[in-house]
CSV table of C-alpha atoms in Angstrom, one decimal:
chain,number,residue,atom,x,y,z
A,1,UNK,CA,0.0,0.0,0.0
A,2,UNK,CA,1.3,3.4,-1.2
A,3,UNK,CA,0.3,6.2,1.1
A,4,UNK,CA,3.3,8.3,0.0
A,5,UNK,CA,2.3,9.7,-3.1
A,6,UNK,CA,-0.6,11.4,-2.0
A,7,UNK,CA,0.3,12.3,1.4
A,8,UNK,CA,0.3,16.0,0.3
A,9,UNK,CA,-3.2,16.0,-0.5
A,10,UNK,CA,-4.6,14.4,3.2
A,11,UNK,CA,-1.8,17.0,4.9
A,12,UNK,CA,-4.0,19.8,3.1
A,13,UNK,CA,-7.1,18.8,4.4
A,14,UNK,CA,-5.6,19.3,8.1
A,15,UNK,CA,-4.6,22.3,7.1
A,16,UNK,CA,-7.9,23.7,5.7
A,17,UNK,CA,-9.7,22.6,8.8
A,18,UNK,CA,-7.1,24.6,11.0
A,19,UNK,CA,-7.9,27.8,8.9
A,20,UNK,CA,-11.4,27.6,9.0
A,21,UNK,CA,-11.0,26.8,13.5
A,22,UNK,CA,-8.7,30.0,13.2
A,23,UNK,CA,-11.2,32.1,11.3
A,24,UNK,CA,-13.8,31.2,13.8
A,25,UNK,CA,-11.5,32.5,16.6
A,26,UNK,CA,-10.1,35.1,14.9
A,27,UNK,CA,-10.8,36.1,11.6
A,28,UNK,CA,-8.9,39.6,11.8
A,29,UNK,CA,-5.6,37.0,12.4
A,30,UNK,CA,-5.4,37.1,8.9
A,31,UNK,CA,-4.4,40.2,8.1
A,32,UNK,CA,-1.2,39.6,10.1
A,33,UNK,CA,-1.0,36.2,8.9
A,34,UNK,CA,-1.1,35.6,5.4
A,35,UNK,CA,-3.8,33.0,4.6
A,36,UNK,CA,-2.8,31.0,1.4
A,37,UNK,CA,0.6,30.6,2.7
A,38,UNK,CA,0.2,26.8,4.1
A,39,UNK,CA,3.8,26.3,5.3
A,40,UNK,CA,2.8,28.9,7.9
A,41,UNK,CA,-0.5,26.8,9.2
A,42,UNK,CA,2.0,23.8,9.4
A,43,UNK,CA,3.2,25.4,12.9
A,44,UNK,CA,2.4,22.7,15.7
A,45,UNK,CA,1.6,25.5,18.8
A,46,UNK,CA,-1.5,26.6,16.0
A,47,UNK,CA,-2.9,23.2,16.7
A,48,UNK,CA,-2.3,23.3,20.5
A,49,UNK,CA,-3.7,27.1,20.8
A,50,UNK,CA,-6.8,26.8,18.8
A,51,UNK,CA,-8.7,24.6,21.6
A,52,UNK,CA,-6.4,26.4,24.7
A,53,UNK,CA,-8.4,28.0,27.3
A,54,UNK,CA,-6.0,31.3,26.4
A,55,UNK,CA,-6.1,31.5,23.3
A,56,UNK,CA,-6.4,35.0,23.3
A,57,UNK,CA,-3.4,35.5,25.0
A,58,UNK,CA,-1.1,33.2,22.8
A,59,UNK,CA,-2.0,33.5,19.6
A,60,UNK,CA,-0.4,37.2,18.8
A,61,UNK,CA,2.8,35.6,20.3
A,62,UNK,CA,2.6,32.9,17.6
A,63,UNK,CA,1.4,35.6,15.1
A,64,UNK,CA,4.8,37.5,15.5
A,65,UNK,CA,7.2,34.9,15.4
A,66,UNK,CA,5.3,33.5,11.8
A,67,UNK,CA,4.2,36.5,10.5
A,68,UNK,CA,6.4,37.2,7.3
A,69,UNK,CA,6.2,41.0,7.3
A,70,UNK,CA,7.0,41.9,11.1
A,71,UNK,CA,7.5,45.5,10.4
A,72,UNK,CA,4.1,46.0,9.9
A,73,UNK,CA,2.7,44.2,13.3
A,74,UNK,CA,1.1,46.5,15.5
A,75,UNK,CA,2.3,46.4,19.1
A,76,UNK,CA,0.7,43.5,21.4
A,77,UNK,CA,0.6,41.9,24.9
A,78,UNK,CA,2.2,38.7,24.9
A,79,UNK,CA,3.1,36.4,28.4
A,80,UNK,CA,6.0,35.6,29.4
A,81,UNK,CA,6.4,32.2,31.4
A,82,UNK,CA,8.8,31.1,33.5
A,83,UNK,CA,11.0,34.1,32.3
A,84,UNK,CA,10.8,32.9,28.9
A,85,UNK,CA,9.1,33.9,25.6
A,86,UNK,CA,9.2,31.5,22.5
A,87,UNK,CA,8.2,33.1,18.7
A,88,UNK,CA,8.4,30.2,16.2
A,89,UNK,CA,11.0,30.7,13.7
A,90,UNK,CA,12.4,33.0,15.5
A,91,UNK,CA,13.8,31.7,19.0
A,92,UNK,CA,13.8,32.2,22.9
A,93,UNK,CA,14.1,35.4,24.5
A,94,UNK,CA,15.1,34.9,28.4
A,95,UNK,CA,14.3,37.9,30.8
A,96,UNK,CA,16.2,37.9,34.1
A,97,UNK,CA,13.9,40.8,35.1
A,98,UNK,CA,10.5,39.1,35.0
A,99,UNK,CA,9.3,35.7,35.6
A,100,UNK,CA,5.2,35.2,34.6
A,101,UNK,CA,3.2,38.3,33.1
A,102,UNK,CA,2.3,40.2,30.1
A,103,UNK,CA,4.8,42.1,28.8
A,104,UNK,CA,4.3,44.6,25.2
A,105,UNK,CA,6.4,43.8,21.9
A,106,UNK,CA,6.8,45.1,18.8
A,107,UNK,CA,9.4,44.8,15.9
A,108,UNK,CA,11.3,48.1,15.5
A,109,UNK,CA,14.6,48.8,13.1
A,110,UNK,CA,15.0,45.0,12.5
A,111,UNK,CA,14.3,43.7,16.2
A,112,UNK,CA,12.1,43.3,19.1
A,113,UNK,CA,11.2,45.7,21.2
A,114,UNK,CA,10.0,44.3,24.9
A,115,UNK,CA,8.2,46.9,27.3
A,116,UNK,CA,6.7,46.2,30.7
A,117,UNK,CA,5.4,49.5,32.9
A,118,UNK,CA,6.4,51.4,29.7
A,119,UNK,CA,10.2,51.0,30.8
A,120,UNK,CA,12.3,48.7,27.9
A,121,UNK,CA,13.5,45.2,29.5
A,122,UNK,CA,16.4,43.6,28.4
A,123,UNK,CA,16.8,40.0,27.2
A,124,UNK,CA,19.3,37.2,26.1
A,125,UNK,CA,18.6,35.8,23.0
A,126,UNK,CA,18.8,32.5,21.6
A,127,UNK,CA,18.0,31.1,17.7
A,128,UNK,CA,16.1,28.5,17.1
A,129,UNK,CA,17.7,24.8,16.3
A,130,UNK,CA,17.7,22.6,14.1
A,131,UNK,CA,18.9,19.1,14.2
A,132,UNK,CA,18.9,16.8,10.5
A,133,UNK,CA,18.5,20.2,8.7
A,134,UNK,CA,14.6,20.6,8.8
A,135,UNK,CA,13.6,19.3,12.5
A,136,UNK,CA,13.1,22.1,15.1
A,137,UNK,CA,14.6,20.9,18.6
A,138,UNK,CA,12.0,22.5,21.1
A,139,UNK,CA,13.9,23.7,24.2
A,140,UNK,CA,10.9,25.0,26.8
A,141,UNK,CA,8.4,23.3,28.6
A,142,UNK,CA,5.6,25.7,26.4
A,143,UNK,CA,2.2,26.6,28.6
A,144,UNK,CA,0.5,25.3,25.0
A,145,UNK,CA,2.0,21.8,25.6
A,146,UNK,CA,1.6,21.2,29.4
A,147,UNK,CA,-1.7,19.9,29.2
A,148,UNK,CA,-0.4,16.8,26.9
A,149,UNK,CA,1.7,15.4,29.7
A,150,UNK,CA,-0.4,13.3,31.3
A,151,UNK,CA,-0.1,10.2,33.8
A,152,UNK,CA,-1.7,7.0,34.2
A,153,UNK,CA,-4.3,8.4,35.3
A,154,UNK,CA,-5.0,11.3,32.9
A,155,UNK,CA,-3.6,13.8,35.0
A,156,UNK,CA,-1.7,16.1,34.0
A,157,UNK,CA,1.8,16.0,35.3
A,158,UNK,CA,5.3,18.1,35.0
A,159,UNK,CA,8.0,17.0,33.0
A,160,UNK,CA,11.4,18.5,32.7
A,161,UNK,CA,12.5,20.6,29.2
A,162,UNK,CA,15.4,22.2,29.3
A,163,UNK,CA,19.3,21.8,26.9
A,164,UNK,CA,21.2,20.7,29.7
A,165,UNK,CA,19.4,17.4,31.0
A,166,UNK,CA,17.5,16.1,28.2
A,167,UNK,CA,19.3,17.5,24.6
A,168,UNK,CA,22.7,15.8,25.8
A,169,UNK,CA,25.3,15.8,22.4
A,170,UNK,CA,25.3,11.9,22.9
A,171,UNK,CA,21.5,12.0,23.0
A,172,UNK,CA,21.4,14.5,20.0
A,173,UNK,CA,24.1,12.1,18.3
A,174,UNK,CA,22.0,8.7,19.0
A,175,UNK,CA,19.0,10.5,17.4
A,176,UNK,CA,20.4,11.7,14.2
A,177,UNK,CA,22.5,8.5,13.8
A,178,UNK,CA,19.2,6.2,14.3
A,179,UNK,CA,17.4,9.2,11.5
A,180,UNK,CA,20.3,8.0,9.0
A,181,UNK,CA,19.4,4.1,9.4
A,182,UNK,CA,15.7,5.0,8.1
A,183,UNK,CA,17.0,7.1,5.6
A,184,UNK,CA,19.8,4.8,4.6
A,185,UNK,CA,16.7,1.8,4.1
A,186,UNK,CA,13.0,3.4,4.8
A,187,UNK,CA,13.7,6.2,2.0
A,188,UNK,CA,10.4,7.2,1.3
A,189,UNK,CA,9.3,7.5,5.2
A,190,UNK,CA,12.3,9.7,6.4
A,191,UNK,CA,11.3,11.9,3.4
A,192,UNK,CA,7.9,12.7,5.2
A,193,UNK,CA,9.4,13.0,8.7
A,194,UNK,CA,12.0,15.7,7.0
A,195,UNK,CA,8.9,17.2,5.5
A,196,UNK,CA,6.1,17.1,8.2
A,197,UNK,CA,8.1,16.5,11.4
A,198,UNK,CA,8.0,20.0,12.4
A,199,UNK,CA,9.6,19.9,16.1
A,200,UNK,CA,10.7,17.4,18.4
A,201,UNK,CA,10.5,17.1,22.1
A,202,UNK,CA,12.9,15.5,24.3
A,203,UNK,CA,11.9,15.5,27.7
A,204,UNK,CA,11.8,13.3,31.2
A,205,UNK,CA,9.2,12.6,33.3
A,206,UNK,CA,6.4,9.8,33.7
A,207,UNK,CA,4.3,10.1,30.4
A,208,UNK,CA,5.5,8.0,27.5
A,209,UNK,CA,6.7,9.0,24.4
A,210,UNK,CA,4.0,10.1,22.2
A,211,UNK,CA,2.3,12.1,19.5
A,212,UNK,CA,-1.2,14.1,19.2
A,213,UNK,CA,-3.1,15.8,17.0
A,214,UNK,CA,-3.4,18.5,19.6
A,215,UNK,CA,0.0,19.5,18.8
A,216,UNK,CA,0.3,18.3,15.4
A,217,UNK,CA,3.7,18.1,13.8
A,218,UNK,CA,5.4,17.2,17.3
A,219,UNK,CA,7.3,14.3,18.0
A,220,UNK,CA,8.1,13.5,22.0
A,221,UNK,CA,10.4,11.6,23.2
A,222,UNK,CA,11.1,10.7,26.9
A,223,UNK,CA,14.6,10.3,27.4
A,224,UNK,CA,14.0,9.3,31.1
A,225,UNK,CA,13.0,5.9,29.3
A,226,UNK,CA,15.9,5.8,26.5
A,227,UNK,CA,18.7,7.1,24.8
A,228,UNK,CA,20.2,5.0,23.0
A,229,UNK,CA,20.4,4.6,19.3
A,230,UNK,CA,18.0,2.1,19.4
A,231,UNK,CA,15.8,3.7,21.3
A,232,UNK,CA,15.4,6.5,18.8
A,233,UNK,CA,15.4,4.5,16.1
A,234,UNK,CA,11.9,2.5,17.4
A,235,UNK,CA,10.9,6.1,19.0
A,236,UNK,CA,11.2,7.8,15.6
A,237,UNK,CA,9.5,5.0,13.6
A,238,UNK,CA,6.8,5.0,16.2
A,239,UNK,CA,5.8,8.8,17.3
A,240,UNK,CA,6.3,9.8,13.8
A,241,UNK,CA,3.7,7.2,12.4
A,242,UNK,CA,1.2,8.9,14.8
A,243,UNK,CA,1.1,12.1,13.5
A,244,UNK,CA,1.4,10.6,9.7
A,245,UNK,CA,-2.0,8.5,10.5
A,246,UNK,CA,-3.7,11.5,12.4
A,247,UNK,CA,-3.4,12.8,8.8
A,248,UNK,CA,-3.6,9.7,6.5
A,249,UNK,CA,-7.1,8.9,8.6
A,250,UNK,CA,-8.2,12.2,9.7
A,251,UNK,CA,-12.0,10.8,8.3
A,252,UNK,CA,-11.9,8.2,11.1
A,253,UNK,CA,-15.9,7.6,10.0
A,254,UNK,CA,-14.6,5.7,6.7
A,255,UNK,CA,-12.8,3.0,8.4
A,256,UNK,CA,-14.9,0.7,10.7
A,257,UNK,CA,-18.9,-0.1,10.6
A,258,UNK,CA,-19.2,1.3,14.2
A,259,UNK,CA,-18.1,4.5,15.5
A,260,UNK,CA,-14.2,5.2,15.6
A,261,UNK,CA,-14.4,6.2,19.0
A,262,UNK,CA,-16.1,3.3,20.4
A,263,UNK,CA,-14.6,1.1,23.1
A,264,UNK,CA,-12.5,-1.5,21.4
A,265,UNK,CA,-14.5,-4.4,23.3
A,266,UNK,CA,-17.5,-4.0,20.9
A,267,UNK,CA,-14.8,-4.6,18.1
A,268,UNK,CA,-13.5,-7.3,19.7
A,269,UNK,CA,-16.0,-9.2,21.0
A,270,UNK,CA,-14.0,-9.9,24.2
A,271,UNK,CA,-14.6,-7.9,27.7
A,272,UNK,CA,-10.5,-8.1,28.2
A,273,UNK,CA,-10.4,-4.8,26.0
A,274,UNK,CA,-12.7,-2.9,27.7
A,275,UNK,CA,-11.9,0.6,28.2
A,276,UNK,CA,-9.7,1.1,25.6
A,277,UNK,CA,-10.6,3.8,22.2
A,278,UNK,CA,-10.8,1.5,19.1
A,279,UNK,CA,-9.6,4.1,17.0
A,280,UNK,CA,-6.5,4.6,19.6
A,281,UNK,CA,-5.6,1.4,19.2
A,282,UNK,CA,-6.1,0.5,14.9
A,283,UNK,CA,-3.0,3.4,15.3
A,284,UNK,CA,-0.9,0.9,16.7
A,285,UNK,CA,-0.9,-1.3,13.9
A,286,UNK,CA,0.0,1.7,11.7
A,287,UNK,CA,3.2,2.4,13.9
A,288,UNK,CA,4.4,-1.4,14.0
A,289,UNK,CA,3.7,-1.8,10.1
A,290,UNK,CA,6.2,0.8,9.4
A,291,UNK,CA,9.0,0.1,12.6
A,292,UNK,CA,9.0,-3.6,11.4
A,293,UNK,CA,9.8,-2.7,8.0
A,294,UNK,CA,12.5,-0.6,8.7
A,295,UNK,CA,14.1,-3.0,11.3
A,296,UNK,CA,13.8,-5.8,8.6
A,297,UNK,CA,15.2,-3.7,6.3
A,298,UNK,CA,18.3,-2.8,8.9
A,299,UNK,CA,18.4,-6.5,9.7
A,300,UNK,CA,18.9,-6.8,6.2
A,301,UNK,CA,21.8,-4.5,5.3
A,302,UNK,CA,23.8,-5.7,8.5
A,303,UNK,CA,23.6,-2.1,9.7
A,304,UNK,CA,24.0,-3.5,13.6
A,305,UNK,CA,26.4,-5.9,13.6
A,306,UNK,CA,28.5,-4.5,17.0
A,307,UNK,CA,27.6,-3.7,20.2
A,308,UNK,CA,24.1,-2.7,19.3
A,309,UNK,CA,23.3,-6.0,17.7
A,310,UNK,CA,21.8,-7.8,20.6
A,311,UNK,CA,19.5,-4.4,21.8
A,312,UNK,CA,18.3,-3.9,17.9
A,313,UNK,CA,17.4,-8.1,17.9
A,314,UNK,CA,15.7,-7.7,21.3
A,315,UNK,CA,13.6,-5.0,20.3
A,316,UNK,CA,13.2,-6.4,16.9
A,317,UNK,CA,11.7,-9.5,18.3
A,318,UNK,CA,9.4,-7.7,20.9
A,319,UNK,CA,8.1,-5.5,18.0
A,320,UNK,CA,7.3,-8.5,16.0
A,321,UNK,CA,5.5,-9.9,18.8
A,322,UNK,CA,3.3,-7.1,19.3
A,323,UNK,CA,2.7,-6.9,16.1
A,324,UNK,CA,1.0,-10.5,15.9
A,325,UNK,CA,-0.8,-9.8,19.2
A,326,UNK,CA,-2.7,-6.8,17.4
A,327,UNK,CA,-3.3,-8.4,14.0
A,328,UNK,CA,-4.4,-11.3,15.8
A,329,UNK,CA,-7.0,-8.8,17.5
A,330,UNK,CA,-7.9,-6.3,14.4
A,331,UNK,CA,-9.0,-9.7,12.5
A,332,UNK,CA,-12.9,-8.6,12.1
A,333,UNK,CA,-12.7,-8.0,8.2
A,334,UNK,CA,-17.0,-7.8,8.3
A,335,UNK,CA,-16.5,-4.9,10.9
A,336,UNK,CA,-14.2,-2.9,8.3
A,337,UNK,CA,-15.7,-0.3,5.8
A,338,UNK,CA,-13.7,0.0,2.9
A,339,UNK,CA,-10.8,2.0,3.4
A,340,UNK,CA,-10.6,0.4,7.0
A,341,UNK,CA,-10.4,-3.4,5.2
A,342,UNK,CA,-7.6,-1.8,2.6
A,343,UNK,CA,-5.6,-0.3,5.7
A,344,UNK,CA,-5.8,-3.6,7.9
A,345,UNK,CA,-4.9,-5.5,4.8
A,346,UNK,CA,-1.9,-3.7,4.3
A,347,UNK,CA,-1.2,-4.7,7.9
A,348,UNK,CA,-1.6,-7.8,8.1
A,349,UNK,CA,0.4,-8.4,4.4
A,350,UNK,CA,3.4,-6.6,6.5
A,351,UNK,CA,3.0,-9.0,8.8
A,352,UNK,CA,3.0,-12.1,7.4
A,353,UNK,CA,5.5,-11.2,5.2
A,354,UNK,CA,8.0,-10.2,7.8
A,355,UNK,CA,7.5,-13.1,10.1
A,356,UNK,CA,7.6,-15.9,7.4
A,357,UNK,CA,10.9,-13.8,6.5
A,358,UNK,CA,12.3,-13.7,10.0
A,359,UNK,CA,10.8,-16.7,11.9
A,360,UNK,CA,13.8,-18.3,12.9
A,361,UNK,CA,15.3,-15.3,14.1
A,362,UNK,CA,12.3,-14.2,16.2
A,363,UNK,CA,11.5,-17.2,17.7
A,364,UNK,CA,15.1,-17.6,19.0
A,365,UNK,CA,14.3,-15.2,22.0
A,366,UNK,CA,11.6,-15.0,24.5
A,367,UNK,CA,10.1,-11.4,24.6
A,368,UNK,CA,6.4,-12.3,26.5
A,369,UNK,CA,7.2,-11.2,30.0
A,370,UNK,CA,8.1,-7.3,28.2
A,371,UNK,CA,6.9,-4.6,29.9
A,372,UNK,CA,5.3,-1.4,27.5
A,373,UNK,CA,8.1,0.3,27.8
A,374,UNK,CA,11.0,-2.3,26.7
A,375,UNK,CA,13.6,-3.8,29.3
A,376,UNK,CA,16.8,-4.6,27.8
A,377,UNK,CA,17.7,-5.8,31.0
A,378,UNK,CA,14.9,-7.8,31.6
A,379,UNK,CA,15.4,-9.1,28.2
A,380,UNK,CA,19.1,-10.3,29.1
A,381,UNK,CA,17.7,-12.0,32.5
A,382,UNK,CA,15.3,-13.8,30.3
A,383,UNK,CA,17.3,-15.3,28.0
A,384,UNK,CA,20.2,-15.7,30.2
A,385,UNK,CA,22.4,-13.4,28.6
């Protein structure tokens, strides 16, 4: 199945609906922020303002750092948290003087002007960065984005974003050398994560890695549960396959003959899934067709044949047999419309072809007593090595 060549067009559709949400808010925005140019609706803190609470207050902050023509923006209030003040595109400004409240801006002879009490403060200033060329690294725990840091529970819970304990050069290094493995065999996949992975997130703290439409375009990463190459490589393949099938299936009503949003059970048929989104869960598949490719693919080439080799097996294997756990599950072809049969087809293809590939290999090892997030360790004890 060949999603790639008309990725553009679903990617569109997100975008349209995120203009018309924006126009609802705030039509005026538009004539600070020029409408038919999409790269600038693309921005992930659109998605998590449009349904903030304070929208009001964020949205002219985002409107300065996209806008195009900043010498024409009228002076606004924007907040400053925690003593810092983000403008995509543009960077971090730190105040030493203030630490939470409004403070005015506007862009004078080629550069921002901060007031607060009519007196001007000053500010260090720090660029935006990019690591693999195209992918913003996100350095501040946003206001936008604390909401998506949730527990167990659904709570929401701090994490920790900041350069110094969670974008570490060896972290950094791990990430863009596990990037280079999908490039090097997944071709057509890294060239939408280049494309549409706008920002990513490294943080630690107790929510897993993950990725929402509420901040579309983000991937997160908790480095409190991984660093290593390997860690990134499964990480990348997996958060990024969220946000592409947010936008591949943003029409969830096409794909199953009950509601997407129904509890998987009634999919099912067995009380053991109760509680669980079906929807949520049919994204799974997505992210495990495409991480098992890649690994096979990387299995393939003898990309890990030192020290890693054992860690990128391991987690291989424990892919694989999650994978046959949840086609096992999504096997209901009469509860499919079309395009839901076509998608779980693809799935289950991947599958079979993979495992029939690799069954030796992947029946060597004993993953079962796995944990969600993978033990490496635990994996060793198993298997007495």
């Amino acid at each position: 199945m060949n999603y790639f060549t008309n990725y553009y067009e679903h990617h569109l559709k997100i975008i349209d609906v995120l203009k018309g949400a924006l126009y609802r808010k705030a039509e005026t925005l538009f004539n600070r922020l020029d409408f038919n140019n999409d790269s600038l609706y693309e921005e992930p803190l659109l998605y998590a303002c449009i349904n903030h609470p304070r929208f009001s207050d964020w949205i002219d902050s985002l409107i300065m750092g996209l806008s195009n023509d900043k010498s024409n923006l009228k002076t606004v209030k924007v907040p400053v948290f925690n003593g810092v003040l983000y403008m995509p595109t543009v960077g971090y400004f730190y105040f030493s003087e203030i630490e939470n409240r409004f403070v005015e801006v506007n862009f004078q002879n080629n550069e921002f002007i901060f007031k607060a009490n009519n007196q001007i403060l000053n500010y260090t200033f720090k660029k935006v960065q990019n690591i693999s060329e195209t992918i913003e690294i996100f350095e501040c725990n946003h206001t936008l984005l604390k909401s998506l840091f949730r527990d167990e529970k659904g709570e929401i819970t701090d994490v920790i974003i900041n350069s110094k304990e969670c974008y570490k050069q060896e972290y950094l290094d791990n990430f863009c050398n596990a990037l280079s493995k999908i490039e090097k065999t997944y071709p057509e996949y890294c060239k939408l994560i280049k494309k549409y992975i706008k920002k990513v997130v490294f943080y630690k703290g107790e929510p897993n890695s993950f990725a929402t439409i509420q901040a579309h375009g983000i991937a997160f990463f908790n480095v409190s549960h991984g660093h290593s190459e390997i860690f990134f490589l499964d990480n990348i393949l997996h958060q990024c396959a969220h946000v592409f099938f947010n936008t591949l299936t943003f029409d969830k009503s096409e794909l199953f003959t009950i509601p997407y949003n129904s509890d998987l059970s009634l999919f099912t048929e067995n009380n053991k899934d109760k509680g669980v989104v079906l929807y949520d869960r049919f994204h799974g598949l997505f992210t495990q067709t495409n991480i098992n490719i890649c690994f096979e693919r990387c299995l393939d080439q003898n990309l890990y044949t030192d020290e890693n080799y054992l860690e990128f097996v391991a987690k291989f294997t424990s892919n694989m047999n999650r994978f046959s756990i949840a086609v096992r599950k999504f096997d209901k072809k009469n509860k499919y419309n079309k395009k839901g049969l076509k998608w779980f087809e693809f799935f289950n293809n991947t599958f079979e072809t993979v495992y029939k590939k690799n069954k030796k290999l992947l029946l060597k090892y004993d993953v079962t007593n796995q944990p969600y997030i993978f033990d490496f360790n635990i994996f060793k004890k198993t298997n007495n090595l």
